mmCIF file with all atom_site columns, N, CA and C in Angstrom:
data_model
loop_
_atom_site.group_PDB
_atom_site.id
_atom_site.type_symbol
_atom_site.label_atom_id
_atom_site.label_alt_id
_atom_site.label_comp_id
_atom_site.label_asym_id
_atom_site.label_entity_id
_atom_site.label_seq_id
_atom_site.pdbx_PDB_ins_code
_atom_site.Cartn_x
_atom_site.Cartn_y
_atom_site.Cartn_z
_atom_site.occupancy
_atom_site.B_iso_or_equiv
_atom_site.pdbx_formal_charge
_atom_site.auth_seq_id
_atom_site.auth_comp_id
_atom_site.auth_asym_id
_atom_site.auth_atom_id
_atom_site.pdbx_PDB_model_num
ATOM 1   N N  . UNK A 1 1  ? 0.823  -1.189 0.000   1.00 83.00 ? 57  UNK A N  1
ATOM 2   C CA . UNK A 1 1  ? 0.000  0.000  0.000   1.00 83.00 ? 57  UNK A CA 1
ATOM 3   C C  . UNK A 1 1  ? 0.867  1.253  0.000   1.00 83.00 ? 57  UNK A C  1
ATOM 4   N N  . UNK A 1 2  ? 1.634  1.208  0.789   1.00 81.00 ? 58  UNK A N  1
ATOM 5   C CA . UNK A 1 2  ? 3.013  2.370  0.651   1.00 81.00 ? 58  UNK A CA 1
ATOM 6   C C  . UNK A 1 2  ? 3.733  2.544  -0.465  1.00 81.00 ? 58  UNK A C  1
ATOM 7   N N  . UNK A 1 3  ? 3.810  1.655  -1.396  1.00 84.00 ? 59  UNK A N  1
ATOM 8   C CA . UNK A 1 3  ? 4.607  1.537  -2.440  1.00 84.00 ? 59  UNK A CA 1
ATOM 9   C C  . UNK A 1 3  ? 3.413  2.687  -3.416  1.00 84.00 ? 59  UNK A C  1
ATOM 10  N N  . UNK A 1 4  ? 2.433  2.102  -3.537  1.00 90.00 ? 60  UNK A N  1
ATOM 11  C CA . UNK A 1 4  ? 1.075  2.542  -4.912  1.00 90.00 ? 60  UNK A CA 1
ATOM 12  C C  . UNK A 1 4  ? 1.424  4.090  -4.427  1.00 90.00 ? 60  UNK A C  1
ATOM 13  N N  . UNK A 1 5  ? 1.158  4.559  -2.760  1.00 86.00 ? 61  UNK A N  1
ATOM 14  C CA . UNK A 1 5  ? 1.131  5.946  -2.765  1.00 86.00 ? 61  UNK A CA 1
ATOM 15  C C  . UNK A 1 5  ? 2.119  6.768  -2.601  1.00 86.00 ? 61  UNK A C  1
ATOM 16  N N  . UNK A 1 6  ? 3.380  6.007  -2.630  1.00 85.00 ? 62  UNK A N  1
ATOM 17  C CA . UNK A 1 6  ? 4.692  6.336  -2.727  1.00 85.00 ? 62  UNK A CA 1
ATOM 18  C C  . UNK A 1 6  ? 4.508  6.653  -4.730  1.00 85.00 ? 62  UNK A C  1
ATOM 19  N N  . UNK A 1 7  ? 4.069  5.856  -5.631  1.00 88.00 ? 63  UNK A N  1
ATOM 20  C CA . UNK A 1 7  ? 4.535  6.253  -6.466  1.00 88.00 ? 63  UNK A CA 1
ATOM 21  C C  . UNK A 1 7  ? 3.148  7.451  -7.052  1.00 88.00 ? 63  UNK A C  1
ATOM 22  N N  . UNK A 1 8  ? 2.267  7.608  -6.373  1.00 90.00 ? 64  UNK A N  1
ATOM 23  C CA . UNK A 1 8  ? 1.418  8.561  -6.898  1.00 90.00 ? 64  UNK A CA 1
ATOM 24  C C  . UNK A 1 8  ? 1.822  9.594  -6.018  1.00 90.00 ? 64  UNK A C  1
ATOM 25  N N  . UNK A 1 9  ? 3.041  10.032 -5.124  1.00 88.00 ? 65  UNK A N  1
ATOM 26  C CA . UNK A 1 9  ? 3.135  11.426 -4.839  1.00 88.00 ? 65  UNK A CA 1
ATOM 27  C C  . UNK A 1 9  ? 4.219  11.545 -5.564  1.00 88.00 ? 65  UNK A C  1
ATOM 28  N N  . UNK A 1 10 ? 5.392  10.534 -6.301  1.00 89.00 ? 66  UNK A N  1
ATOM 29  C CA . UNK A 1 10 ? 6.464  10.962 -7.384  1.00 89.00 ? 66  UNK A CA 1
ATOM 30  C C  . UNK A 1 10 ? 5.594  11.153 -8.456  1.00 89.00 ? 66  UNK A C  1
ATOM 31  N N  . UNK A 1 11 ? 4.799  11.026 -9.350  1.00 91.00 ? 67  UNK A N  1
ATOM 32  C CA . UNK A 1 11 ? 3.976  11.610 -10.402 1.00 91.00 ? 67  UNK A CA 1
ATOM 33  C C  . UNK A 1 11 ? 3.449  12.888 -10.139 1.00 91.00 ? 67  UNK A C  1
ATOM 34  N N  . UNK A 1 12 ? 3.086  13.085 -9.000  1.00 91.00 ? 68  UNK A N  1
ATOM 35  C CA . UNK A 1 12 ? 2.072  14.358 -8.581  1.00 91.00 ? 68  UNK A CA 1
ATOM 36  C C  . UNK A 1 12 ? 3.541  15.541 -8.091  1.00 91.00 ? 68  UNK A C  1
ATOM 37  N N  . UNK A 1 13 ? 4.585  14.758 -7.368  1.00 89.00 ? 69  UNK A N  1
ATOM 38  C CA . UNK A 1 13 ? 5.502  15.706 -7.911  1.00 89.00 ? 69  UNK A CA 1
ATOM 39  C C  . UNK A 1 13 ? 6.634  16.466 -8.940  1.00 89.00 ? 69  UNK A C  1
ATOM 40  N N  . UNK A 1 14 ? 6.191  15.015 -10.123 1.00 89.00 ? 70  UNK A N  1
ATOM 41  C CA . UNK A 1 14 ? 6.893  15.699 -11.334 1.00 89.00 ? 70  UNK A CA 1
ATOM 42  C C  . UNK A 1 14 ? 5.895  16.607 -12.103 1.00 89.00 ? 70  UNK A C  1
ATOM 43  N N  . UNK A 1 15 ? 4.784  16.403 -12.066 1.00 90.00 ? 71  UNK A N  1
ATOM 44  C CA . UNK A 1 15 ? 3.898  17.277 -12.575 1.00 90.00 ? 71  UNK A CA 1
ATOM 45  C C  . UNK A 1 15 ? 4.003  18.595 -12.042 1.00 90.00 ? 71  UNK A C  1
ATOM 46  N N  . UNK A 1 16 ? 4.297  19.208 -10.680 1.00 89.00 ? 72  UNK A N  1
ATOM 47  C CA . UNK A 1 16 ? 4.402  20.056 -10.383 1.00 89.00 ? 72  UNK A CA 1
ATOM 48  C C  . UNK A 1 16 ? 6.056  20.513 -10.561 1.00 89.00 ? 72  UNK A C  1
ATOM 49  N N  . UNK A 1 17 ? 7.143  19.779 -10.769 1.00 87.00 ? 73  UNK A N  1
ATOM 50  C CA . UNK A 1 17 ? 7.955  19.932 -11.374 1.00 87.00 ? 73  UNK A CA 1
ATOM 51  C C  . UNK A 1 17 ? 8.119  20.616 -12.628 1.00 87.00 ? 73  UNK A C  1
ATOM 52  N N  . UNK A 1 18 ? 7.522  20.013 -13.223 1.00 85.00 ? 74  UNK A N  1
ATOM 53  C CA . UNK A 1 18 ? 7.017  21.050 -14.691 1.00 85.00 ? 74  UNK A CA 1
ATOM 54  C C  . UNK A 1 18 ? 6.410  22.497 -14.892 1.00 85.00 ? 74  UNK A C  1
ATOM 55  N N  . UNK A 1 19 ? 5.659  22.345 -13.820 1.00 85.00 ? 75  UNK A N  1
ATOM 56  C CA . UNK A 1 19 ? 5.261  23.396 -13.768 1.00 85.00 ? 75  UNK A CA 1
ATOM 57  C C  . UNK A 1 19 ? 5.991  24.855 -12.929 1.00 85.00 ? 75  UNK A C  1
ATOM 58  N N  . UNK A 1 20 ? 6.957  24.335 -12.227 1.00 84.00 ? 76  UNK A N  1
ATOM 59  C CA . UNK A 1 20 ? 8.242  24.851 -11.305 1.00 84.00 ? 76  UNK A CA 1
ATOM 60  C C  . UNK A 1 20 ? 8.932  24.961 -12.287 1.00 84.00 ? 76  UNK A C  1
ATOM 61  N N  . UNK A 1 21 ? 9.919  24.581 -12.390 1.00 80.00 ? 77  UNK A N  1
ATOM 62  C CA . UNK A 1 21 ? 11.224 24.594 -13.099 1.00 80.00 ? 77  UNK A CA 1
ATOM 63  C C  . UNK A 1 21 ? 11.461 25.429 -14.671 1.00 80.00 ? 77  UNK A C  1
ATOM 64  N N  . UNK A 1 22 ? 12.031 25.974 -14.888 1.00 79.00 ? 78  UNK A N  1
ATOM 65  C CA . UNK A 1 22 ? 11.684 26.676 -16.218 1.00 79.00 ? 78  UNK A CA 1
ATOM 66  C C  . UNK A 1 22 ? 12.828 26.356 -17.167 1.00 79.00 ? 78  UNK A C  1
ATOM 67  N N  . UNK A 1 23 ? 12.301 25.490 -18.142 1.00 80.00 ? 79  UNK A N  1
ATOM 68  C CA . UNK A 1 23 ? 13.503 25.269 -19.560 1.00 80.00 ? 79  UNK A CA 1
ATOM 69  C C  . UNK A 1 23 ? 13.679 25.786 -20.614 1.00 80.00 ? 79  UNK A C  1
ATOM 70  N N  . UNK A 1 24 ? 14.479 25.982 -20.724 1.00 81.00 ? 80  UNK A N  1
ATOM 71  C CA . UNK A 1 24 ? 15.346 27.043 -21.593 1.00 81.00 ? 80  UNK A CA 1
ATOM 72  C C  . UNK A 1 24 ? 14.628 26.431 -22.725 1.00 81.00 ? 80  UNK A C  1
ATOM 73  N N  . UNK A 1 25 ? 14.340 27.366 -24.015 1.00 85.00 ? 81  UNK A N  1
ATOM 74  C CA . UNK A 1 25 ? 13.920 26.631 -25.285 1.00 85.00 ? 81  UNK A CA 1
ATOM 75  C C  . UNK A 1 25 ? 15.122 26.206 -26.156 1.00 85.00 ? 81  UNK A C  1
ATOM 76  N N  . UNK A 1 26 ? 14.616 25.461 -27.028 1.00 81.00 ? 82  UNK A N  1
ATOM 77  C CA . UNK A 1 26 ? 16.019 24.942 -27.672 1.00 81.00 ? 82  UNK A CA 1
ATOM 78  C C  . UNK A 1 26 ? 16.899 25.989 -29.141 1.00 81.00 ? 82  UNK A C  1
ATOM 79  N N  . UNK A 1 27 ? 17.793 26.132 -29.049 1.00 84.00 ? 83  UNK A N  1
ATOM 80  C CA . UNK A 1 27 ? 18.376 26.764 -29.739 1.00 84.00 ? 83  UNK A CA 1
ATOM 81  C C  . UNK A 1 27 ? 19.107 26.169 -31.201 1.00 84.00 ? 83  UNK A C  1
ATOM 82  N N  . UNK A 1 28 ? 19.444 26.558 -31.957 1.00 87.00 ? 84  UNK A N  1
ATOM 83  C CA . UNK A 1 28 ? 19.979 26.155 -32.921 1.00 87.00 ? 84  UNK A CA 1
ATOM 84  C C  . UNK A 1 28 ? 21.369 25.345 -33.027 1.00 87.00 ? 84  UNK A C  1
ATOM 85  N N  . UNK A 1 29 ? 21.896 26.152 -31.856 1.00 81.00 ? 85  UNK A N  1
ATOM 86  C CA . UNK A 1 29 ? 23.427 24.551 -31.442 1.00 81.00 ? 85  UNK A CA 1
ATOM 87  C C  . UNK A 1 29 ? 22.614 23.495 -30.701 1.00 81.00 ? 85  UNK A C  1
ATOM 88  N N  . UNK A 1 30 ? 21.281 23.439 -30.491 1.00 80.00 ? 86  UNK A N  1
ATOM 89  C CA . UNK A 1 30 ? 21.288 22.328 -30.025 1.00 80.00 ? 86  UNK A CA 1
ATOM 90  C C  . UNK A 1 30 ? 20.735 21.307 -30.941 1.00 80.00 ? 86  UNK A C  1
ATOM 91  N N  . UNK A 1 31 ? 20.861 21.713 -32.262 1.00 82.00 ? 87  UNK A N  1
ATOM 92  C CA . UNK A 1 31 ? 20.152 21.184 -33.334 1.00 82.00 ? 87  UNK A CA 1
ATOM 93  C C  . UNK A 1 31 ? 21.685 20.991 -34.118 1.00 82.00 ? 87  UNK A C  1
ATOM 94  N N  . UNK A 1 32 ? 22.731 21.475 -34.061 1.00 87.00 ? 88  UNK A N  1
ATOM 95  C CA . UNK A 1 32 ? 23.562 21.460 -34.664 1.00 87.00 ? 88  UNK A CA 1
ATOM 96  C C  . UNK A 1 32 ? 24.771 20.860 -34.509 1.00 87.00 ? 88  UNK A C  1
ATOM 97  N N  . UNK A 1 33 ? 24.675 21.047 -32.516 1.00 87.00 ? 89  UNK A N  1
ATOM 98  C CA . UNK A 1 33 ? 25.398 20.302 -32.052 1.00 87.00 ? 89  UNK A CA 1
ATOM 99  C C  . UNK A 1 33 ? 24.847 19.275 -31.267 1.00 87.00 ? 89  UNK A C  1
ATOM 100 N N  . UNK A 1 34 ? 24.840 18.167 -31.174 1.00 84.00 ? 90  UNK A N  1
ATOM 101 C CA . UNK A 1 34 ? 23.601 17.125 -30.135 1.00 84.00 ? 90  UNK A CA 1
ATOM 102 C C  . UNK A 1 34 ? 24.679 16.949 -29.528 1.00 84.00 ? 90  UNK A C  1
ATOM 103 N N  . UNK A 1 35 ? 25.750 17.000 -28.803 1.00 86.00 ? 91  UNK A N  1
ATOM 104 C CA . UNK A 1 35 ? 25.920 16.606 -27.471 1.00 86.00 ? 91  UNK A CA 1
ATOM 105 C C  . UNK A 1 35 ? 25.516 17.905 -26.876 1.00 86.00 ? 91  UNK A C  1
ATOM 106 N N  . UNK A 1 36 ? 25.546 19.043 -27.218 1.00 84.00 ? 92  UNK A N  1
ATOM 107 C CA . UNK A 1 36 ? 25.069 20.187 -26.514 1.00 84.00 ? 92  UNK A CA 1
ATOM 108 C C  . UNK A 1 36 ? 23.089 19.810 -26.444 1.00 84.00 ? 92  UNK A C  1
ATOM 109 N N  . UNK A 1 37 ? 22.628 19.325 -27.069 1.00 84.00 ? 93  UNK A N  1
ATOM 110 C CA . UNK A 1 37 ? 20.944 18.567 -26.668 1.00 84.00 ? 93  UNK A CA 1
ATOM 111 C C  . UNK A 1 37 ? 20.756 17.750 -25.503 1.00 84.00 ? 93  UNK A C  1
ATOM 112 N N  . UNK A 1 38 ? 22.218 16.738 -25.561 1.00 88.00 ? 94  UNK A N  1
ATOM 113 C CA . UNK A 1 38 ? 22.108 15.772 -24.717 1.00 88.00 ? 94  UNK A CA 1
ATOM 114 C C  . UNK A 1 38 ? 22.504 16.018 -23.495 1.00 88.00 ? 94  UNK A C  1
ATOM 115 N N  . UNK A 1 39 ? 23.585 16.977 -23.446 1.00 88.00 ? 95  UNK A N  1
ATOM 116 C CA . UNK A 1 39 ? 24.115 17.509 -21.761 1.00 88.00 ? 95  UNK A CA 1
ATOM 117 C C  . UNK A 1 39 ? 22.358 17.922 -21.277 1.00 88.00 ? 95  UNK A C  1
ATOM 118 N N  . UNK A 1 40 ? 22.509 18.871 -21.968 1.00 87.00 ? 96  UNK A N  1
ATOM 119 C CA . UNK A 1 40 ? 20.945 19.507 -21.311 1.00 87.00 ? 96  UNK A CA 1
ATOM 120 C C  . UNK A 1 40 ? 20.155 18.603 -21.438 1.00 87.00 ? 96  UNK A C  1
ATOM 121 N N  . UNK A 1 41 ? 19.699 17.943 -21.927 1.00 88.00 ? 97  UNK A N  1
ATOM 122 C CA . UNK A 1 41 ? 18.294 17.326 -21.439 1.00 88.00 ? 97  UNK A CA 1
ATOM 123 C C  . UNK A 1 41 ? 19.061 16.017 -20.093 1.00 88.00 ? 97  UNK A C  1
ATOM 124 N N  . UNK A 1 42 ? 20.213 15.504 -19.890 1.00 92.00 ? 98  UNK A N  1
ATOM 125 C CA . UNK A 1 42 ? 20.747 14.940 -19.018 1.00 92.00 ? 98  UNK A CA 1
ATOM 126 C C  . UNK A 1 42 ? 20.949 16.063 -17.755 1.00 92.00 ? 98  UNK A C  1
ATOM 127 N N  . UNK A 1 43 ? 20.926 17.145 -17.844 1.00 90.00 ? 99  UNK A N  1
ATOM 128 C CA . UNK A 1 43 ? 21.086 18.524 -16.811 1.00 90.00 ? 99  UNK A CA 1
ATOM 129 C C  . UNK A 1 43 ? 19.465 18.491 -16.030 1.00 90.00 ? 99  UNK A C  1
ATOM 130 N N  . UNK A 1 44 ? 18.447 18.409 -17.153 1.00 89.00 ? 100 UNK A N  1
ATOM 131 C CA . UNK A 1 44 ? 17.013 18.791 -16.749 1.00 89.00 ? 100 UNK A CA 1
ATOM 132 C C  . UNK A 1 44 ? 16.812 17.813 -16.125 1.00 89.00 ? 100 UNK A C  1
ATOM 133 N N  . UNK A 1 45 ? 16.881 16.275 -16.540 1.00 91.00 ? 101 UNK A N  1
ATOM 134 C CA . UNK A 1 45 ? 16.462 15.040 -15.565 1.00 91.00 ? 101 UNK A CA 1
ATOM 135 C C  . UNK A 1 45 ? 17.528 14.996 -14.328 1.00 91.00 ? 101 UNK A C  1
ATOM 136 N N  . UNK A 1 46 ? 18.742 15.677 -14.515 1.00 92.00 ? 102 UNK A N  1
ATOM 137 C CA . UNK A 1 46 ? 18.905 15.646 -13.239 1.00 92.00 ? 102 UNK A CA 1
ATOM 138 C C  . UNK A 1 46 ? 18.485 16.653 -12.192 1.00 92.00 ? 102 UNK A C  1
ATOM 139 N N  . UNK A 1 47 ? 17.993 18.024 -12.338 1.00 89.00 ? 103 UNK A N  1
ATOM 140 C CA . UNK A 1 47 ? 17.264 19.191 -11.941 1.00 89.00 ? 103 UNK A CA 1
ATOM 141 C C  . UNK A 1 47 ? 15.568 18.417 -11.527 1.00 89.00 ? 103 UNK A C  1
ATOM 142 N N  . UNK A 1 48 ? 15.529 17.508 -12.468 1.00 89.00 ? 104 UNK A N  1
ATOM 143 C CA . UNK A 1 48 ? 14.014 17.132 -11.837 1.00 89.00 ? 104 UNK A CA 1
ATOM 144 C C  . UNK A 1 48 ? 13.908 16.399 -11.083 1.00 89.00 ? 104 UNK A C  1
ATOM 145 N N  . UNK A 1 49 ? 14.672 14.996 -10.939 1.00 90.00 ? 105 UNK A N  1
ATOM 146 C CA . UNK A 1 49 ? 15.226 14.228 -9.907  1.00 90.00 ? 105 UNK A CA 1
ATOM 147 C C  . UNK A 1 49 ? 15.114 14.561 -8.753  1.00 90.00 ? 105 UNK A C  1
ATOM 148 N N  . UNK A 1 50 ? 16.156 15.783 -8.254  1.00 91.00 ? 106 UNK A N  1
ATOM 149 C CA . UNK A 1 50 ? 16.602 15.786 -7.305  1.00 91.00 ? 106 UNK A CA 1
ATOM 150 C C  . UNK A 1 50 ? 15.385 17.463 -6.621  1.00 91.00 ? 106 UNK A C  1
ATOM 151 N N  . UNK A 1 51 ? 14.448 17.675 -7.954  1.00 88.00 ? 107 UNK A N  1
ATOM 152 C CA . UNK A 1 51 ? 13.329 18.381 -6.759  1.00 88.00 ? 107 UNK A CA 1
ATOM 153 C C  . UNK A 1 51 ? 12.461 17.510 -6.765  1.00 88.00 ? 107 UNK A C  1
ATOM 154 N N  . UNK A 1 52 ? 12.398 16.520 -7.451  1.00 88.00 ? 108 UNK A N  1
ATOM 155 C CA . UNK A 1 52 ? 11.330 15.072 -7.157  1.00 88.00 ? 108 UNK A CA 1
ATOM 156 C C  . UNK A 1 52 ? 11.746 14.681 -5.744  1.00 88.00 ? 108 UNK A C  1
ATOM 157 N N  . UNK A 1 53 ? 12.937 14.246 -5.504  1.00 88.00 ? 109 UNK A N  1
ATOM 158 C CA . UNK A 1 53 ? 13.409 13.672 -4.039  1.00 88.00 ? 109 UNK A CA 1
ATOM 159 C C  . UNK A 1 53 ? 13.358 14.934 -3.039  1.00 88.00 ? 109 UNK A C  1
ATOM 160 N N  . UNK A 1 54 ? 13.285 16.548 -3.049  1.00 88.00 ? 110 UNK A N  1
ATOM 161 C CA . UNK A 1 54 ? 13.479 17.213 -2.193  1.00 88.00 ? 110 UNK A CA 1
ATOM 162 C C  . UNK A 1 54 ? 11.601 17.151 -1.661  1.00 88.00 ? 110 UNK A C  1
ATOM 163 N N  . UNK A 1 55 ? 10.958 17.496 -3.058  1.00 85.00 ? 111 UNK A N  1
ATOM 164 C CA . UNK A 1 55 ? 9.890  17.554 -2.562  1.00 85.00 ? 111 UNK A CA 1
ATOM 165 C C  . UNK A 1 55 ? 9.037  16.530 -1.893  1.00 85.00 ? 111 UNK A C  1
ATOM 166 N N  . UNK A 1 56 ? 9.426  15.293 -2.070  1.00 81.00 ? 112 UNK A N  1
ATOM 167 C CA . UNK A 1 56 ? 9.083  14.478 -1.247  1.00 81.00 ? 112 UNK A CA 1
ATOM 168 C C  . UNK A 1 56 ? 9.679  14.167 0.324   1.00 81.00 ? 112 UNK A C  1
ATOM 169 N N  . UNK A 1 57 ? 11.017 14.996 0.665   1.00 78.00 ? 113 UNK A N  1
ATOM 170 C CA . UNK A 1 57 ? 11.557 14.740 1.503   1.00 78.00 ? 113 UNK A CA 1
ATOM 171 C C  . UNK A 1 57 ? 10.533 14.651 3.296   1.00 78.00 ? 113 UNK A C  1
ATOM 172 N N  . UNK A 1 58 ? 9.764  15.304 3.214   1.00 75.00 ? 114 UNK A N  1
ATOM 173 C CA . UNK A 1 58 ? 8.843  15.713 4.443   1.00 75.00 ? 114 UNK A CA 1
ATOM 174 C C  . UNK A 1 58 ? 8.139  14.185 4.466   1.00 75.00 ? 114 UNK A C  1
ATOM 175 N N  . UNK A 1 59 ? 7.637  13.916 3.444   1.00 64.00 ? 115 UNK A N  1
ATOM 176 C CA . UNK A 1 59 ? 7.240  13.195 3.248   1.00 64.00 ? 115 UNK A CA 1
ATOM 177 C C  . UNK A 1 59 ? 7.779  11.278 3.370   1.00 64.00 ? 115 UNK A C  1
ATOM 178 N N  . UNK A 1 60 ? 8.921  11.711 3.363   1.00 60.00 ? 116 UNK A N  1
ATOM 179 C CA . UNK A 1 60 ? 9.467  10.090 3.555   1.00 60.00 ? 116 UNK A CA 1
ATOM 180 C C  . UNK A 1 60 ? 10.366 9.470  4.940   1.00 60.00 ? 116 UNK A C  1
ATOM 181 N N  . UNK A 1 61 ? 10.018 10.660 5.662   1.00 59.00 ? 117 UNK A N  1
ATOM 182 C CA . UNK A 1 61 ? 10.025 10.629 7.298   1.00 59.00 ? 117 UNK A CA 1
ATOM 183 C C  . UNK A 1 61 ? 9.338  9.415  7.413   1.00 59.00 ? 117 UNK A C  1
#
């Protein structure tokens, strides 16, 4: 039972993640250069991650 509502407050806090966090739009080196695509979108999942785990932190007391 902890597990199901463990994973419906990580959904409910990436959703609000999205709505927090603000990403840069993509630019033309990142079309030109793809490891400059791939740092960043590897930058954003780690930026979301770790307010996924903060915002749950109260929570996993």
């Amino acid at each position: 039972m902890y597990g199901v509502i463990l994973s419906y407050e990580e959904s409910f806090a990436r959703v609000v993640t999205m709505g927090v966090i603000v990403r840069e739009p993509l630019t033309v080196w990142h079309l030109l250069i793809p490891f400059v695509f791939i740092f960043d979108f590897l930058r954003m999942k780690s930026e979301t991650e770790i307010f996924v785990r903060n915002f749950l932190f109260p929570k996993s007391w």
